[in-house]
């Protein structure tokens, strides 16, 4: 839902990967953003209207992305699609980060554009501790990028996990993703991504941004 720059780019990306795609927008002029070779459906209407969704083939949909300009319409559409039509893979773009957190707790995965951009810029300017990258629909588990004190470099990932209680999901090493085992040794300039319970976030951050404990 939404044929702005994000919606059009998403539709093309999905089609290029072999998926059938339907795009909904209440402004028929918005479909001009799609190239002539786009083979998907173009449905004019409100993305939270049941008849419009049915015309777009929602009954057979694997996933639904609400990426229109309005937070309210995106969330309403996402809830209608998930709760009325039973689509399991639903995401809504939200501009207001405070709203995004509320909807995450309601079980609606969200992408808060402004917050993500701000966090990424700030992270490149100064250490920030932990930056959330993904939260599961229940809100209980998060994937976060964590700044790690230099004293952890040279230690195996197992030591980070034992000390923090979090699991190292993967490392970013010179731009490449690296899956880890307990014996993987942390190298200088590695970016650490951990999976943890949401409530454990502050403790994990304190542990990993502080000096590594000395073992005898």
Short mmCIF file of C-alpha atoms in Angstrom, two decimals:
data_model
loop_
_atom_site.label_atom_id
_atom_site.label_comp_id
_atom_site.label_asym_id
_atom_site.label_seq_id
_atom_site.Cartn_x
_atom_site.Cartn_y
_atom_site.Cartn_z
CA UNK A 1 0.00 0.00 0.00
CA UNK A 2 1.45 3.31 -1.13
CA UNK A 3 3.10 4.02 -4.46
CA UNK A 4 5.51 6.69 -3.33
CA UNK A 5 9.24 6.33 -3.79
CA UNK A 6 9.50 3.57 -1.19
CA UNK A 7 6.43 1.69 -2.37
CA UNK A 8 7.42 1.81 -6.03
CA UNK A 9 10.97 0.70 -5.29
CA UNK A 10 9.71 -2.12 -3.06
CA UNK A 11 7.27 -3.32 -5.72
CA UNK A 12 9.99 -3.42 -8.37
CA UNK A 13 12.41 -5.20 -6.03
CA UNK A 14 9.86 -7.89 -5.23
CA UNK A 15 8.92 -8.36 -8.87
CA UNK A 16 12.57 -8.67 -9.86
CA UNK A 17 12.86 -11.50 -7.34
CA UNK A 18 10.07 -13.39 -9.04
CA UNK A 19 7.12 -12.45 -6.84
CA UNK A 20 3.70 -11.34 -8.07
CA UNK A 21 2.90 -7.88 -6.73
CA UNK A 22 -0.15 -5.67 -6.34
CA UNK A 23 0.23 -1.97 -5.53
CA UNK A 24 -2.57 0.03 -3.90
CA UNK A 25 -2.77 3.83 -3.92
CA UNK A 26 -5.72 6.20 -3.66
CA UNK A 27 -4.13 8.53 -6.24
CA UNK A 28 -3.98 6.92 -9.71
CA UNK A 29 -1.29 9.42 -10.72
CA UNK A 30 1.05 7.77 -8.20
CA UNK A 31 1.37 4.72 -10.45
CA UNK A 32 3.45 6.81 -12.83
CA UNK A 33 6.38 6.02 -10.56
CA UNK A 34 6.22 2.43 -11.83
CA UNK A 35 7.95 1.72 -15.15
CA UNK A 36 6.02 0.52 -18.17
CA UNK A 37 7.48 -2.97 -17.83
CA UNK A 38 5.95 -3.44 -14.36
CA UNK A 39 3.64 -6.45 -14.66
CA UNK A 40 1.92 -6.28 -11.29
CA UNK A 41 -1.56 -5.07 -10.45
CA UNK A 42 -2.31 -1.39 -9.87
CA UNK A 43 -5.35 -0.91 -7.66
CA UNK A 44 -6.80 2.53 -6.96
CA UNK A 45 -8.39 2.86 -3.54
CA UNK A 46 -7.78 3.04 0.20
CA UNK A 47 -5.40 0.39 1.48
CA UNK A 48 -7.53 -0.35 4.54
CA UNK A 49 -10.78 -0.74 2.56
CA UNK A 50 -11.78 -4.40 2.43
CA UNK A 51 -13.10 -4.24 -1.13
CA UNK A 52 -9.91 -2.58 -2.31
CA UNK A 53 -7.79 -5.20 -0.58
CA UNK A 54 -9.88 -7.97 -2.05
CA UNK A 55 -9.44 -6.49 -5.54
CA UNK A 56 -5.69 -6.49 -4.95
CA UNK A 57 -5.76 -10.22 -4.16
CA UNK A 58 -5.17 -10.02 -0.41
CA UNK A 59 -6.74 -13.46 0.06
CA UNK A 60 -3.74 -15.02 -1.67
CA UNK A 61 -1.07 -12.67 -0.31
CA UNK A 62 2.01 -13.89 1.51
CA UNK A 63 2.90 -10.45 2.84
CA UNK A 64 1.68 -6.86 3.03
CA UNK A 65 3.69 -3.63 3.37
CA UNK A 66 1.93 -0.42 4.37
CA UNK A 67 4.26 2.36 3.19
CA UNK A 68 1.88 5.25 2.48
CA UNK A 69 2.53 8.75 3.83
CA UNK A 70 0.24 8.58 6.87
CA UNK A 71 1.05 6.74 10.09
CA UNK A 72 -2.60 6.16 10.94
CA UNK A 73 -3.56 4.76 7.54
CA UNK A 74 -0.51 2.49 7.54
CA UNK A 75 -1.32 1.03 10.94
CA UNK A 76 -5.03 0.66 10.23
CA UNK A 77 -4.28 -1.12 6.96
CA UNK A 78 -1.73 -3.38 8.61
CA UNK A 79 -4.18 -4.38 11.35
CA UNK A 80 -7.03 -5.01 8.89
CA UNK A 81 -4.80 -7.19 6.73
CA UNK A 82 -3.46 -9.17 9.66
CA UNK A 83 -6.60 -9.48 11.77
CA UNK A 84 -9.30 -9.69 9.08
CA UNK A 85 -7.51 -11.48 6.27
CA UNK A 86 -5.00 -13.46 8.35
CA UNK A 87 -1.87 -12.39 6.47
CA UNK A 88 1.07 -13.34 8.67
CA UNK A 89 3.82 -11.16 7.23
CA UNK A 90 2.83 -7.52 7.69
CA UNK A 91 4.93 -4.40 8.22
CA UNK A 92 3.98 -0.73 8.56
CA UNK A 93 6.19 2.30 7.99
CA UNK A 94 5.82 4.80 10.84
CA UNK A 95 7.30 8.29 10.91
CA UNK A 96 6.67 8.89 14.62
CA UNK A 97 9.14 6.72 16.61
CA UNK A 98 6.98 6.86 19.77
CA UNK A 99 4.02 5.48 17.86
CA UNK A 100 6.26 2.82 16.33
CA UNK A 101 7.16 1.49 19.77
CA UNK A 102 3.48 1.32 20.76
CA UNK A 103 2.51 -0.57 17.62
CA UNK A 104 5.42 -2.96 18.08
CA UNK A 105 3.94 -3.90 21.44
CA UNK A 106 0.62 -4.53 19.70
CA UNK A 107 2.37 -7.06 17.50
CA UNK A 108 2.68 -4.91 14.37
CA UNK A 109 6.26 -4.88 13.05
CA UNK A 110 7.14 -1.30 12.12
CA UNK A 111 9.88 0.60 10.36
CA UNK A 112 10.38 4.05 11.88
CA UNK A 113 12.21 5.87 9.10
CA UNK A 114 13.35 8.96 10.97
CA UNK A 115 14.56 7.08 14.01
CA UNK A 116 16.56 4.59 11.92
CA UNK A 117 18.25 7.35 9.95
CA UNK A 118 19.05 9.36 13.07
CA UNK A 119 20.49 6.36 14.89
CA UNK A 120 22.67 5.42 11.95
CA UNK A 121 24.06 8.95 11.61
CA UNK A 122 24.70 9.30 15.34
CA UNK A 123 26.38 5.92 15.49
CA UNK A 124 28.91 7.13 12.95
CA UNK A 125 29.59 10.25 15.00
CA UNK A 126 30.01 8.80 18.48
CA UNK A 127 29.61 5.58 20.45
CA UNK A 128 25.99 4.97 21.39
CA UNK A 129 26.00 1.75 23.40
CA UNK A 130 23.20 -0.29 21.81
CA UNK A 131 21.02 0.50 18.82
CA UNK A 132 17.95 -1.63 18.22
CA UNK A 133 17.80 -3.12 14.72
CA UNK A 134 14.79 -5.44 14.99
CA UNK A 135 12.15 -6.31 17.55
CA UNK A 136 9.95 -9.39 17.31
CA UNK A 137 6.17 -8.80 17.15
CA UNK A 138 5.74 -9.61 20.84
CA UNK A 139 8.30 -6.96 21.78
CA UNK A 140 10.14 -9.38 24.06
CA UNK A 141 13.22 -10.11 21.94
CA UNK A 142 15.44 -7.63 20.11
CA UNK A 143 18.36 -7.72 17.74
CA UNK A 144 20.70 -4.83 18.49
CA UNK A 145 24.04 -3.48 17.38
CA UNK A 146 26.22 -2.96 20.43
CA UNK A 147 29.37 -0.89 20.76
CA UNK A 148 31.99 -3.07 22.43
CA UNK A 149 34.85 -1.84 24.59
CA UNK A 150 38.27 -2.39 22.90
CA UNK A 151 39.31 -4.69 25.77
CA UNK A 152 37.02 -7.40 24.31
CA UNK A 153 39.08 -7.56 21.11
CA UNK A 154 41.06 -10.79 20.94
CA UNK A 155 38.58 -12.69 23.10
CA UNK A 156 36.29 -15.44 21.83
CA UNK A 157 32.62 -14.63 21.29
CA UNK A 158 31.82 -17.16 24.00
CA UNK A 159 33.29 -14.76 26.60
CA UNK A 160 30.98 -11.94 25.46
CA UNK A 161 27.96 -14.23 25.70
CA UNK A 162 28.87 -15.62 29.12
CA UNK A 163 29.46 -12.16 30.57
CA UNK A 164 26.39 -10.44 29.09
CA UNK A 165 23.81 -13.21 28.84
CA UNK A 166 23.10 -12.17 25.25
CA UNK A 167 23.74 -14.22 22.14
CA UNK A 168 26.01 -12.89 19.43
CA UNK A 169 23.89 -13.26 16.28
CA UNK A 170 26.63 -12.22 13.86
CA UNK A 171 29.49 -9.81 13.28
CA UNK A 172 29.99 -7.27 10.54
CA UNK A 173 33.65 -7.50 9.55
CA UNK A 174 34.93 -5.10 6.89
CA UNK A 175 31.43 -4.82 5.47
CA UNK A 176 30.72 -8.57 5.38
CA UNK A 177 28.37 -10.48 7.66
CA UNK A 178 30.09 -13.22 9.65
CA UNK A 179 28.18 -15.98 11.46
CA UNK A 180 29.92 -16.86 14.69
CA UNK A 181 30.58 -19.83 16.92
CA UNK A 182 31.67 -19.65 20.53
CA UNK A 183 35.30 -19.85 19.46
CA UNK A 184 35.14 -17.00 16.93
CA UNK A 185 37.62 -14.36 18.08
CA UNK A 186 36.56 -10.72 18.08
CA UNK A 187 38.79 -8.59 15.89
CA UNK A 188 39.45 -4.87 15.83
CA UNK A 189 36.74 -2.91 13.98
CA UNK A 190 34.23 -5.79 14.19
CA UNK A 191 30.63 -4.64 14.62
CA UNK A 192 28.76 -6.85 17.08
CA UNK A 193 25.07 -7.70 16.67
CA UNK A 194 23.41 -9.49 19.60
CA UNK A 195 20.02 -11.07 20.27
CA UNK A 196 18.66 -10.52 23.76
CA UNK A 197 15.52 -10.11 25.84
CA UNK A 198 14.27 -6.54 25.63
CA UNK A 199 14.35 -6.16 29.41
CA UNK A 200 18.03 -7.19 29.49
CA UNK A 201 19.11 -4.42 27.10
CA UNK A 202 20.53 -1.95 29.66
CA UNK A 203 22.50 -4.66 31.49
CA UNK A 204 23.92 -6.09 28.25
CA UNK A 205 24.91 -2.61 27.12
CA UNK A 206 26.67 -1.85 30.42
CA UNK A 207 28.58 -5.11 30.26
CA UNK A 208 29.80 -4.91 26.68
CA UNK A 209 30.59 -1.20 26.61
CA UNK A 210 32.65 -1.65 29.78
CA UNK A 211 36.03 -3.35 30.14
CA UNK A 212 36.19 -7.10 29.72
CA UNK A 213 36.44 -8.94 33.06
CA UNK A 214 39.87 -10.28 33.88
CA UNK A 215 39.99 -14.06 34.32
CA UNK A 216 42.74 -15.93 36.05
#
